[in-house]
Short mmCIF file of C-alpha atoms in Angstrom, two decimals:
data_model
loop_
_atom_site.label_atom_id
_atom_site.label_comp_id
_atom_site.label_asym_id
_atom_site.label_seq_id
_atom_site.Cartn_x
_atom_site.Cartn_y
_atom_site.Cartn_z
CA MET A 1 -20.76 -10.68 10.80
CA LEU A 2 -18.86 -12.83 13.05
CA PRO A 3 -14.53 -11.47 14.06
CA SER A 4 -14.05 -15.10 11.80
CA SER A 5 -10.14 -16.07 11.61
CA THR A 6 -11.51 -14.95 7.55
CA VAL A 7 -12.48 -12.34 7.71
CA GLU A 8 -10.04 -10.86 10.37
CA ASN A 9 -7.37 -11.62 8.31
CA TYR A 10 -8.58 -10.19 5.58
CA LEU A 11 -9.10 -6.71 7.60
CA LYS A 12 -4.82 -7.37 9.04
CA ALA A 13 -3.72 -8.09 5.65
CA ILE A 14 -5.51 -4.56 4.32
CA TYR A 15 -4.19 -2.23 7.78
CA SER A 16 -0.76 -3.88 6.39
CA ALA A 17 -1.19 -2.87 3.30
CA GLN A 18 -2.62 0.75 3.97
CA ARG A 19 0.21 0.79 6.33
CA ALA A 20 2.41 0.82 2.95
CA LEU A 21 0.79 2.63 0.74
CA GLY A 22 0.00 5.66 2.97
CA THR A 23 -2.20 8.67 2.42
CA GLU A 24 -6.30 7.48 1.57
CA THR A 25 -4.85 5.37 -1.00
CA LEU A 26 -6.97 2.56 -2.36
CA VAL A 27 -5.32 -1.22 -1.49
CA PRO A 28 -6.07 -2.86 -4.94
CA MET A 29 -7.38 -6.02 -5.38
CA GLY A 30 -5.24 -8.07 -6.97
CA GLN A 31 -2.58 -6.76 -4.03
CA LEU A 32 -4.81 -8.46 -1.93
CA ALA A 33 -5.36 -10.81 -3.12
CA SER A 34 -1.70 -11.90 -3.77
CA ALA A 35 -1.18 -10.64 0.52
CA LEU A 36 -3.90 -13.76 1.09
CA ASP A 37 -3.15 -15.95 -1.93
CA VAL A 38 -6.76 -16.06 -2.76
CA VAL A 39 -7.95 -15.61 -6.36
CA PRO A 40 -8.41 -11.84 -7.24
CA GLY A 41 -12.22 -12.95 -7.10
CA THR A 42 -12.67 -15.20 -4.60
CA ALA A 43 -11.25 -12.04 -2.24
CA THR A 44 -13.50 -9.53 -4.14
CA THR A 45 -15.84 -11.51 -2.78
CA MET A 46 -14.46 -11.48 0.29
CA VAL A 47 -14.36 -7.29 0.20
CA LYS A 48 -17.92 -7.16 -0.86
CA ALA A 49 -19.22 -9.40 2.72
CA LEU A 50 -16.76 -6.90 4.49
CA ALA A 51 -18.13 -3.80 2.80
CA GLU A 52 -22.04 -5.16 3.98
CA SER A 53 -20.76 -5.27 6.81
CA GLY A 54 -19.47 -1.90 7.66
CA LEU A 55 -15.77 -3.06 7.22
CA VAL A 56 -14.11 -1.76 4.19
CA ARG A 57 -14.77 0.71 1.79
CA TYR A 58 -15.07 -0.45 -1.23
CA GLU A 59 -15.03 1.28 -5.38
CA PRO A 60 -14.95 -1.19 -7.37
CA TYR A 61 -11.83 -1.09 -10.75
CA ALA A 62 -10.15 0.43 -7.93
CA GLY A 63 -9.34 -0.58 -4.19
CA VAL A 64 -10.69 -1.49 -1.42
CA ARG A 65 -9.98 0.67 2.15
CA LEU A 66 -10.70 0.06 6.49
CA THR A 67 -13.85 2.44 8.01
CA PRO A 68 -12.42 3.81 10.60
CA ALA A 69 -14.08 0.52 12.65
CA GLY A 70 -12.31 -2.32 10.58
CA ASP A 71 -9.58 -0.27 11.85
CA LYS A 72 -10.14 -0.95 15.05
CA LEU A 73 -10.62 -4.01 14.76
CA ALA A 74 -7.32 -5.19 13.12
CA ALA A 75 -5.29 -3.05 15.23
CA LEU A 76 -6.54 -4.97 17.32
CA VAL A 77 -5.99 -8.18 15.67
CA LEU A 78 -1.96 -7.03 14.96
CA ARG A 79 -2.30 -6.95 18.75
CA ARG A 80 -3.01 -10.31 19.75
CA HIS A 81 -0.67 -11.66 16.80
CA ARG A 82 2.75 -9.38 17.69
CA LEU A 83 1.97 -9.54 21.85
CA ILE A 84 1.24 -13.54 21.33
CA GLU A 85 4.78 -13.62 19.40
CA LEU A 86 7.06 -11.52 22.36
CA PHE A 87 5.07 -13.77 24.63
CA LEU A 88 6.86 -16.50 23.41
CA VAL A 89 10.56 -15.44 23.03
CA GLN A 90 10.05 -13.72 26.69
CA VAL A 91 8.42 -15.65 28.34
CA MET A 92 8.21 -19.83 26.18
CA GLY A 93 11.76 -19.75 25.45
CA MET A 94 11.11 -19.53 21.30
CA SER A 95 14.05 -18.04 18.12
CA TRP A 96 12.03 -15.02 17.42
CA ALA A 97 12.21 -16.58 13.30
CA GLU A 98 9.99 -19.09 14.37
CA VAL A 99 7.33 -17.55 16.43
CA HIS A 100 5.04 -15.78 12.98
CA ASP A 101 3.79 -18.54 12.06
CA GLU A 102 2.26 -19.79 15.10
CA ALA A 103 0.55 -16.36 16.13
CA GLU A 104 -0.58 -16.24 12.87
CA HIS A 105 -2.91 -19.20 14.81
CA LEU A 106 -3.07 -18.16 17.66
CA GLU A 107 -4.23 -14.15 17.56
CA HIS A 108 -7.64 -15.90 16.05
CA ALA A 109 -8.14 -18.04 19.51
CA VAL A 110 -6.88 -15.98 22.61
CA SER A 111 -9.28 -13.78 23.82
CA GLU A 112 -8.71 -9.99 24.94
CA ARG A 113 -8.42 -11.35 29.00
CA LEU A 114 -5.66 -13.48 28.27
CA ILE A 115 -4.13 -10.69 25.99
CA GLY A 116 -4.09 -8.53 28.87
CA ARG A 117 -3.36 -10.07 31.54
CA MET A 118 -0.37 -10.80 28.43
CA ASP A 119 0.48 -7.39 27.89
CA GLU A 120 1.02 -6.87 31.83
CA MET A 121 2.98 -10.16 32.66
CA LEU A 122 4.96 -8.65 30.22
CA GLY A 123 5.53 -4.94 31.30
CA PHE A 124 3.01 -2.90 28.79
CA PRO A 125 5.67 -3.43 25.70
CA SER A 126 5.58 -1.00 23.18
CA VAL A 127 7.22 -3.76 20.83
CA ASP A 128 7.25 -7.04 19.64
CA PRO A 129 10.62 -8.84 18.97
CA HIS A 130 11.61 -7.45 15.04
CA GLY A 131 10.85 -4.30 16.84
CA ASP A 132 7.27 -3.11 15.21
CA PRO A 133 4.26 -1.21 16.96
CA ILE A 134 1.76 -3.48 19.95
CA PRO A 135 -1.43 -1.37 19.37
CA ASN A 136 -3.05 -0.62 22.80
CA ALA A 137 -6.97 -1.61 24.13
CA ASP A 138 -8.56 0.12 22.01
CA GLY A 139 -6.42 0.00 18.32
CA GLY A 140 -4.35 2.97 19.30
CA VAL A 141 -0.80 2.58 17.40
CA HIS A 142 1.70 4.66 17.72
CA GLU A 143 3.64 4.78 14.42
CA ARG A 144 7.65 6.10 14.62
CA THR A 145 8.85 6.61 10.33
CA TYR A 146 12.23 5.30 10.84
CA GLU A 147 15.32 5.65 8.01
CA SER A 148 17.23 1.96 7.38
CA LEU A 149 21.12 1.55 6.53
CA LEU A 150 20.29 1.40 2.50
CA GLU A 151 19.12 5.03 3.64
CA CYS A 152 20.55 6.07 6.53
CA PRO A 153 24.29 8.53 6.93
CA VAL A 154 27.09 6.88 7.30
CA GLY A 155 29.94 6.94 8.91
CA GLN A 156 27.09 7.93 12.10
CA PRO A 157 26.09 5.23 14.52
CA VAL A 158 22.72 3.86 14.25
CA ARG A 159 20.71 1.45 16.52
CA VAL A 160 18.83 -1.83 14.58
CA ALA A 161 14.82 -0.62 15.72
CA ARG A 162 12.94 -2.38 13.18
CA VAL A 163 13.10 -5.12 10.89
CA ALA A 164 10.56 -5.07 8.56
CA ASP A 165 10.26 -9.23 7.47
CA GLN A 166 8.72 -11.76 9.23
CA ASP A 167 10.27 -14.71 6.43
CA ALA A 168 12.11 -17.04 9.17
CA GLY A 169 15.78 -17.16 7.05
CA PHE A 170 16.02 -14.14 6.98
CA LEU A 171 15.26 -13.94 10.60
CA ARG A 172 18.03 -16.07 10.98
CA PHE A 173 20.18 -14.71 9.11
CA ILE A 174 19.56 -11.29 10.81
CA GLU A 175 20.22 -12.64 14.82
CA GLN A 176 23.44 -14.19 13.33
CA SER A 177 24.86 -11.11 11.83
CA ALA A 178 24.33 -9.14 15.42
CA LEU A 179 21.68 -7.21 13.55
CA MET A 180 18.59 -7.51 15.87
CA PRO A 181 16.75 -4.40 17.24
CA GLY A 182 18.64 -2.93 20.29
CA GLN A 183 22.34 -3.39 18.71
CA ALA A 184 24.44 -1.30 17.61
CA VAL A 185 26.24 -0.62 14.15
CA VAL A 186 27.24 1.68 11.79
CA VAL A 187 27.59 1.51 8.18
CA VAL A 188 30.94 1.75 7.03
CA ALA A 189 30.57 2.25 2.94
CA ARG A 190 27.23 1.97 0.92
CA ASP A 191 28.77 0.08 -3.56
CA PRO A 192 26.13 0.95 -5.68
CA ALA A 193 27.27 -0.62 -8.37
CA ALA A 194 27.39 -4.31 -6.37
CA ASP A 195 24.22 -3.03 -4.77
CA SER A 196 26.10 -3.41 -1.10
CA VAL A 197 25.74 -1.86 2.65
CA ALA A 198 28.97 -1.86 4.41
CA VAL A 199 28.28 -2.60 7.76
CA LEU A 200 30.58 -2.30 11.58
CA GLY A 201 28.22 -4.92 14.11
CA ALA A 202 28.94 -6.07 17.62
CA ASP A 203 33.30 -6.26 18.37
CA GLU A 204 33.88 -4.71 15.06
CA ARG A 205 32.77 -7.35 13.58
CA ARG A 206 32.16 -6.21 9.81
CA ILE A 207 28.91 -7.11 7.80
CA VAL A 208 27.73 -6.78 3.71
CA LEU A 209 23.78 -6.63 2.92
CA GLY A 210 22.88 -7.27 -0.44
CA ALA A 211 21.02 -4.00 -0.71
CA ARG A 212 17.28 -4.64 -0.64
CA ALA A 213 18.60 -6.90 3.14
CA ALA A 214 19.41 -4.08 4.34
CA SER A 215 16.46 -1.82 3.11
CA LYS A 216 14.16 -4.01 5.43
CA VAL A 217 16.57 -3.43 9.08
CA LEU A 218 15.35 0.39 10.37
CA VAL A 219 17.47 2.31 12.26
CA ASP A 220 17.20 4.36 14.52
CA ALA A 221 20.51 7.21 15.44
CA VAL A 222 22.47 6.81 18.48
CA VAL A 223 21.65 9.14 21.16
#
């Protein structure tokens, strides 16, 4: 099976779901169908075709998981996507809030030669504008584990490392709140009753986030 844009989208969705589930858990077909905005029957038909091509392991009524071949192909799609995002931000001057959708289209059209040139031009970066890791040319990826603003110690300086949501509206909110990757912040209070987190950011600016938003801002200790 040639890696069409549809095939690549399926592999990428399974890859992302696997990373969220962890271990060897199968990705439920309903979850996959929802992620791709298709009906379960359509997802099942495609997954069966992917299984015949050796890209996934499919267990009826249980779910699906990538094979090593499928995992590598999915990682290379993500590599293209994330390098394109970074190129659009750093070279083209686009907002980090608008590059995701552009990269969704371009990732299926660019050649590996062009992606390699982008990688070199950008200085072989390890993360994209949102802090997501960029797989290398062999499909290998170094995934780090971070705490979120909902979990990190109160009163201890941390640095925003990754924003785990590609929604343009959310990214604009994060930008306006000065919580982009690289920004040093301190969680000063959490209010379980109000489901809120108070953060002290740049210029002693106090920012209050809801618990859901705070869980999507991943941080690393300041060293």
